[in-house]
Short mmCIF file of C-alpha atoms in Angstrom, two decimals:
data_model
loop_
_atom_site.label_atom_id
_atom_site.label_comp_id
_atom_site.label_asym_id
_atom_site.label_seq_id
_atom_site.Cartn_x
_atom_site.Cartn_y
_atom_site.Cartn_z
CA MET A 1 -57.10 -134.65 -40.63
CA GLY A 2 -57.51 -132.12 -37.82
CA ALA A 3 -59.51 -129.04 -38.73
CA ALA A 4 -56.73 -126.84 -37.33
CA ARG A 5 -54.38 -127.98 -40.09
CA ILE A 6 -56.68 -127.05 -42.96
CA PRO A 7 -56.03 -123.26 -42.96
CA SER A 8 -52.24 -123.66 -43.10
CA ARG A 9 -52.52 -126.23 -45.86
CA GLN A 10 -55.01 -124.03 -47.69
CA ALA A 11 -52.50 -121.18 -47.58
CA GLU A 12 -49.78 -123.48 -48.88
CA VAL A 13 -51.96 -124.51 -51.82
CA TRP A 14 -52.59 -120.90 -52.83
CA ARG A 15 -48.93 -120.01 -52.37
CA ARG A 16 -47.93 -122.78 -54.74
CA LEU A 17 -50.58 -121.81 -57.27
CA THR A 18 -49.31 -118.23 -57.37
CA GLU A 19 -46.10 -119.67 -58.85
CA VAL A 20 -48.01 -120.95 -61.91
CA ASN A 21 -48.01 -118.40 -64.73
CA ASP A 22 -50.15 -117.95 -67.78
CA PRO A 23 -47.35 -118.79 -70.24
CA GLU A 24 -48.38 -116.21 -72.81
CA LEU A 25 -48.80 -113.31 -70.38
CA ASP A 26 -46.20 -114.18 -67.70
CA GLU A 27 -48.73 -113.43 -64.98
CA PRO A 28 -49.88 -115.77 -62.20
CA VAL A 29 -53.01 -117.77 -63.00
CA THR A 30 -54.31 -116.77 -59.58
CA GLU A 31 -54.11 -113.06 -60.44
CA MET A 32 -55.76 -113.74 -63.80
CA GLY A 33 -58.69 -115.33 -61.97
CA PHE A 34 -58.33 -118.72 -63.64
CA VAL A 35 -58.31 -120.61 -60.33
CA GLU A 36 -61.92 -120.32 -59.19
CA ARG A 37 -61.62 -122.69 -56.24
CA ALA A 38 -58.73 -124.34 -54.45
CA GLU A 39 -59.91 -126.26 -51.42
CA VAL A 40 -58.30 -128.66 -48.96
CA THR A 41 -60.91 -131.21 -47.94
CA SER A 42 -61.33 -132.85 -44.54
CA ASP A 43 -59.32 -135.89 -45.63
CA GLY A 44 -56.38 -133.73 -46.81
CA SER A 45 -57.00 -134.05 -50.53
CA VAL A 46 -57.09 -130.97 -52.77
CA GLU A 47 -59.77 -129.91 -55.23
CA ILE A 48 -59.11 -127.28 -57.91
CA ASP A 49 -61.66 -125.67 -60.24
CA PHE A 50 -59.93 -124.05 -63.21
CA ARG A 51 -61.65 -121.84 -65.76
CA LEU A 52 -60.07 -120.10 -68.76
CA PRO A 53 -61.36 -116.82 -70.22
CA THR A 54 -62.84 -118.29 -73.39
CA TYR A 55 -64.41 -121.53 -74.51
CA TRP A 56 -61.94 -121.77 -77.39
CA CYS A 57 -58.63 -121.15 -75.56
CA SER A 58 -55.84 -123.06 -77.28
CA PRO A 59 -55.50 -126.59 -75.86
CA ASN A 60 -51.74 -126.00 -75.93
CA PHE A 61 -52.11 -123.07 -73.54
CA ALA A 62 -54.51 -125.06 -71.40
CA PHE A 63 -51.99 -127.90 -71.26
CA LEU A 64 -49.13 -125.65 -70.19
CA MET A 65 -51.16 -124.07 -67.40
CA LEU A 66 -52.72 -127.29 -66.13
CA ASP A 67 -49.33 -128.96 -66.22
CA GLY A 68 -48.02 -126.07 -64.13
CA VAL A 69 -50.87 -126.58 -61.66
CA ARG A 70 -50.06 -130.30 -61.46
CA LYS A 71 -46.38 -129.58 -60.75
CA ALA A 72 -47.36 -127.05 -58.07
CA LEU A 73 -49.62 -129.57 -56.35
CA ASP A 74 -46.92 -132.23 -56.54
CA GLN A 75 -44.71 -129.94 -54.43
CA LEU A 76 -47.17 -129.67 -51.52
CA SER A 77 -45.58 -130.72 -48.24
CA TRP A 78 -48.12 -133.44 -47.41
CA SER A 79 -48.26 -135.05 -50.90
CA PRO A 80 -52.06 -135.15 -51.15
CA ALA A 81 -54.32 -136.75 -53.69
CA TYR A 82 -55.79 -134.00 -55.84
CA ARG A 83 -58.47 -133.36 -58.44
CA VAL A 84 -58.18 -130.60 -61.04
CA LYS A 85 -61.35 -129.86 -62.98
CA LEU A 86 -61.40 -127.72 -66.13
CA HIS A 87 -64.68 -125.87 -66.71
CA ASP A 88 -66.35 -124.38 -69.79
CA HIS A 89 -63.67 -125.24 -72.32
CA MET A 90 -64.17 -126.93 -75.66
CA PHE A 91 -62.10 -129.90 -74.45
CA ALA A 92 -63.22 -129.85 -70.81
CA GLU A 93 -65.09 -133.16 -71.08
CA GLU A 94 -62.11 -134.98 -72.59
CA VAL A 95 -59.67 -133.42 -70.14
CA ASN A 96 -61.73 -134.15 -67.06
CA ARG A 97 -62.55 -137.68 -68.17
CA GLY A 98 -58.87 -138.35 -68.80
CA MET A 99 -57.85 -136.98 -65.42
CA GLU A 100 -60.50 -139.07 -63.66
CA ALA A 101 -59.07 -142.13 -65.45
CA GLY A 102 -55.65 -141.36 -64.03
CA LYS A 103 -54.04 -140.25 -67.29
CA THR A 104 -51.29 -137.70 -67.25
CA PHE A 105 -51.83 -134.31 -68.85
CA GLY A 106 -49.27 -135.32 -71.46
CA ASP A 107 -51.35 -138.37 -72.41
CA ILE A 108 -54.57 -136.36 -72.52
CA PHE A 109 -53.22 -133.52 -74.61
CA ALA A 110 -51.18 -135.70 -76.96
CA GLU A 111 -54.43 -136.23 -78.85
CA LEU A 112 -55.95 -132.79 -78.28
CA ALA A 113 -53.06 -130.39 -78.71
CA GLU A 114 -52.70 -128.52 -81.94
CA ASP A 115 -49.92 -129.49 -84.32
CA GLN A 116 -47.21 -127.61 -82.46
CA ASP A 117 -44.04 -128.54 -80.67
CA LEU A 118 -44.94 -127.83 -77.04
CA GLY A 119 -41.26 -127.68 -76.14
CA ALA A 120 -40.74 -124.93 -78.70
CA LEU A 121 -43.86 -123.16 -77.47
CA ARG A 122 -42.58 -123.22 -73.89
CA GLU A 123 -39.29 -121.77 -75.08
CA THR A 124 -41.03 -118.95 -76.94
CA PHE A 125 -42.98 -117.99 -73.83
CA ARG A 126 -39.84 -118.19 -71.68
CA MET A 127 -38.14 -115.78 -74.08
CA LYS A 128 -41.01 -113.30 -73.89
CA ALA A 129 -41.09 -113.48 -70.09
CA PHE A 130 -37.31 -112.91 -69.96
CA LYS A 131 -37.63 -109.82 -72.13
CA ARG A 132 -40.63 -108.37 -70.33
CA ARG A 133 -39.00 -108.77 -66.91
CA GLN A 134 -35.70 -107.36 -68.12
CA GLU A 135 -37.35 -104.30 -69.64
CA ALA A 136 -39.10 -103.41 -66.38
CA VAL A 137 -35.86 -103.59 -64.40
CA LEU A 138 -33.86 -101.65 -67.00
CA ARG A 139 -36.44 -98.86 -67.01
CA GLY A 140 -36.43 -98.83 -63.22
CA LEU A 141 -32.65 -98.45 -63.07
CA ARG A 142 -32.74 -95.63 -65.58
CA GLN A 143 -35.43 -93.88 -63.54
CA HIS A 144 -33.25 -94.39 -60.46
CA GLY A 145 -30.60 -92.23 -62.12
CA LEU A 146 -28.05 -94.80 -63.26
CA THR A 147 -26.32 -94.24 -66.59
CA ASP A 148 -26.61 -96.82 -69.35
CA ARG A 149 -22.95 -97.70 -68.89
CA GLU A 150 -23.43 -98.25 -65.14
CA ILE A 151 -26.50 -100.40 -65.73
CA LEU A 152 -24.89 -102.62 -68.32
CA ALA A 153 -21.78 -103.10 -66.16
CA MET A 154 -23.82 -104.56 -63.29
CA ASP A 155 -22.96 -108.06 -62.18
CA LEU A 156 -25.12 -110.26 -59.95
CA PRO A 157 -23.85 -108.92 -56.57
CA ALA A 158 -24.49 -105.32 -57.69
CA TYR A 159 -27.88 -106.32 -59.03
CA ASP A 160 -28.87 -107.97 -55.77
CA VAL A 161 -28.21 -104.86 -53.69
CA ALA A 162 -30.07 -102.51 -56.07
CA ARG A 163 -33.26 -101.15 -54.54
CA PHE A 164 -36.43 -99.78 -56.12
CA GLU A 165 -39.49 -97.98 -54.91
CA PRO A 166 -42.55 -100.26 -54.83
CA GLY A 167 -43.79 -100.81 -58.36
CA GLU A 168 -43.21 -102.81 -61.52
CA ALA A 169 -39.41 -102.73 -61.40
CA ALA A 170 -39.37 -103.94 -57.79
CA ASN A 171 -41.85 -106.70 -58.63
CA GLN A 172 -39.92 -107.87 -61.66
CA LYS A 173 -36.43 -107.69 -60.11
CA PRO A 174 -36.50 -111.18 -58.48
CA ARG A 175 -38.43 -112.60 -61.42
CA TYR A 176 -35.82 -111.40 -63.91
CA ARG A 177 -33.08 -112.86 -61.72
CA ALA A 178 -34.87 -116.21 -61.75
CA ALA A 179 -35.33 -116.08 -65.54
CA LEU A 180 -31.66 -115.18 -66.07
CA LEU A 181 -30.40 -118.05 -63.92
CA GLU A 182 -32.83 -120.47 -65.54
CA ARG A 183 -31.61 -119.40 -68.96
CA TYR A 184 -27.90 -119.33 -68.01
CA PRO A 185 -27.40 -121.59 -64.97
CA ASP A 186 -23.62 -121.80 -65.47
CA ARG A 187 -22.98 -118.06 -65.63
CA ARG A 188 -20.32 -116.56 -63.32
CA THR A 189 -21.35 -114.08 -60.64
CA ASP A 190 -19.19 -111.38 -62.30
CA ASP A 191 -20.84 -111.83 -65.69
CA PRO A 192 -23.10 -108.93 -66.77
CA VAL A 193 -26.68 -109.27 -65.59
CA PHE A 194 -28.20 -107.64 -68.64
CA VAL A 195 -27.67 -109.60 -71.83
CA THR A 196 -29.82 -110.47 -74.80
CA TRP A 197 -31.86 -113.68 -74.81
CA GLU A 198 -29.07 -115.14 -76.93
CA GLY A 199 -26.51 -114.21 -74.25
CA GLN A 200 -24.83 -111.34 -76.06
CA ARG A 201 -23.57 -108.25 -74.25
CA ILE A 202 -25.52 -105.05 -74.86
CA PRO A 203 -23.29 -102.06 -75.75
CA PRO A 204 -24.32 -98.86 -73.91
CA ALA A 205 -24.94 -97.12 -77.22
CA ALA A 206 -27.40 -99.87 -78.21
CA LEU A 207 -29.46 -99.86 -75.01
CA GLY A 208 -32.08 -97.47 -76.39
CA ALA A 209 -32.76 -99.67 -79.41
CA HIS A 210 -32.75 -102.76 -77.18
CA LEU A 211 -35.34 -101.20 -74.89
CA ALA A 212 -37.50 -100.30 -77.88
CA GLU A 213 -37.54 -103.98 -78.88
CA LEU A 214 -38.41 -105.03 -75.32
CA ARG A 215 -41.14 -102.44 -75.15
CA GLY A 216 -42.84 -104.03 -78.15
CA VAL A 217 -42.89 -107.37 -76.34
CA ARG A 218 -44.35 -105.78 -73.20
CA VAL A 219 -47.05 -103.82 -75.00
CA ASN A 220 -48.18 -106.95 -76.82
CA MET A 221 -48.32 -108.95 -73.59
CA GLU A 222 -50.12 -106.18 -71.71
CA PHE A 223 -52.71 -105.88 -74.48
CA ASN A 224 -53.31 -109.62 -74.47
CA GLY A 225 -53.57 -109.58 -70.70
CA ALA A 226 -56.13 -106.76 -70.69
CA LEU A 227 -58.14 -108.52 -73.40
CA CYS A 228 -57.97 -111.80 -71.50
CA ARG A 229 -59.19 -110.20 -68.26
CA GLY A 230 -61.99 -108.40 -70.07
CA LEU A 231 -63.14 -111.56 -71.79
CA LYS A 232 -63.21 -113.50 -68.56
CA GLN A 233 -64.99 -110.77 -66.63
CA THR A 234 -67.61 -110.35 -69.34
CA ARG A 235 -68.06 -114.05 -69.99
CA TYR A 236 -68.82 -115.00 -66.42
CA LYS A 237 -71.25 -112.27 -65.61
CA GLU A 238 -74.79 -113.59 -65.62
CA LEU A 239 -75.57 -113.68 -69.32
CA ASP A 240 -78.69 -114.45 -71.25
CA VAL A 241 -77.39 -115.62 -74.59
CA VAL A 242 -80.15 -117.22 -76.60
CA ASP A 243 -78.18 -118.43 -79.58
CA GLY A 244 -75.38 -120.22 -77.76
CA GLU A 245 -71.80 -119.26 -76.95
CA PRO A 246 -71.01 -115.54 -77.52
CA THR A 247 -68.37 -114.82 -80.12
CA LEU A 248 -65.14 -112.89 -79.58
CA VAL A 249 -66.62 -109.98 -81.53
CA ASP A 250 -69.64 -109.96 -79.20
CA PHE A 251 -67.36 -109.58 -76.19
CA ILE A 252 -65.12 -106.91 -77.68
CA MET A 253 -68.04 -104.86 -78.98
CA ASN A 254 -69.95 -105.35 -75.71
CA ARG A 255 -72.92 -106.77 -77.58
CA VAL A 256 -73.67 -109.51 -75.06
CA PRO A 257 -76.91 -108.67 -73.26
CA ALA A 258 -76.92 -108.92 -69.49
CA ARG A 259 -79.57 -110.98 -67.73
CA ALA A 260 -82.37 -108.85 -66.38
CA ALA A 261 -82.59 -108.65 -62.60
CA PRO A 262 -85.20 -111.02 -61.16
CA THR A 263 -88.52 -109.50 -60.28
CA ALA A 264 -90.28 -110.09 -57.00
#
């Protein structure tokens, strides 16, 4: 492959990876720092190094993210061979060995995943993402001066022309649209944009209580996201841990000693 093609393909790889979300946090794995390396090699193949924030991250969560990475790589325009390597996870050896043997992620995690219905788990995370995105847009419209009645009467054409200042509402506007259409693909364009996860209309008088419920979802996700980032940042500093893997309490209480700087 010509060297001139590598940068454009490299950019395409990263663009696809930004579409893969941490399912629990609804944030791109690239922004969370989980993708440590994504490289297009000279023969056009792709190599990915993936690292989660803790050694004990749920194998179910690992499966959902790695499966998202696989689907992203399958959409690359030149259909390359690829290698995804999971690092520093309690099941990294089994996962990497399975991938090298050509097994699918489903085959690998059928034995490793906890006793949960992954389909139900996906649906739970989709619901949380729907609510978090909706709450950001609703708050943005309120801040923009629209009344609750005007907001809840919006259909898709009105929604599409709404504009926000740069910020969370602007970022979440297209993402909420995508979540709404994924949840209700057969909806009419004149149907209300803002409905509950179950598809029920929200009366204007109930919007305050609805937002309070959504706020609880967001706060929980933001807390988990901050904890996740902190764990990853602390874990992968140079550490000198004598007695093995630090515990969650060690990280939270900042009791993990840093490695002393080398002396001349």
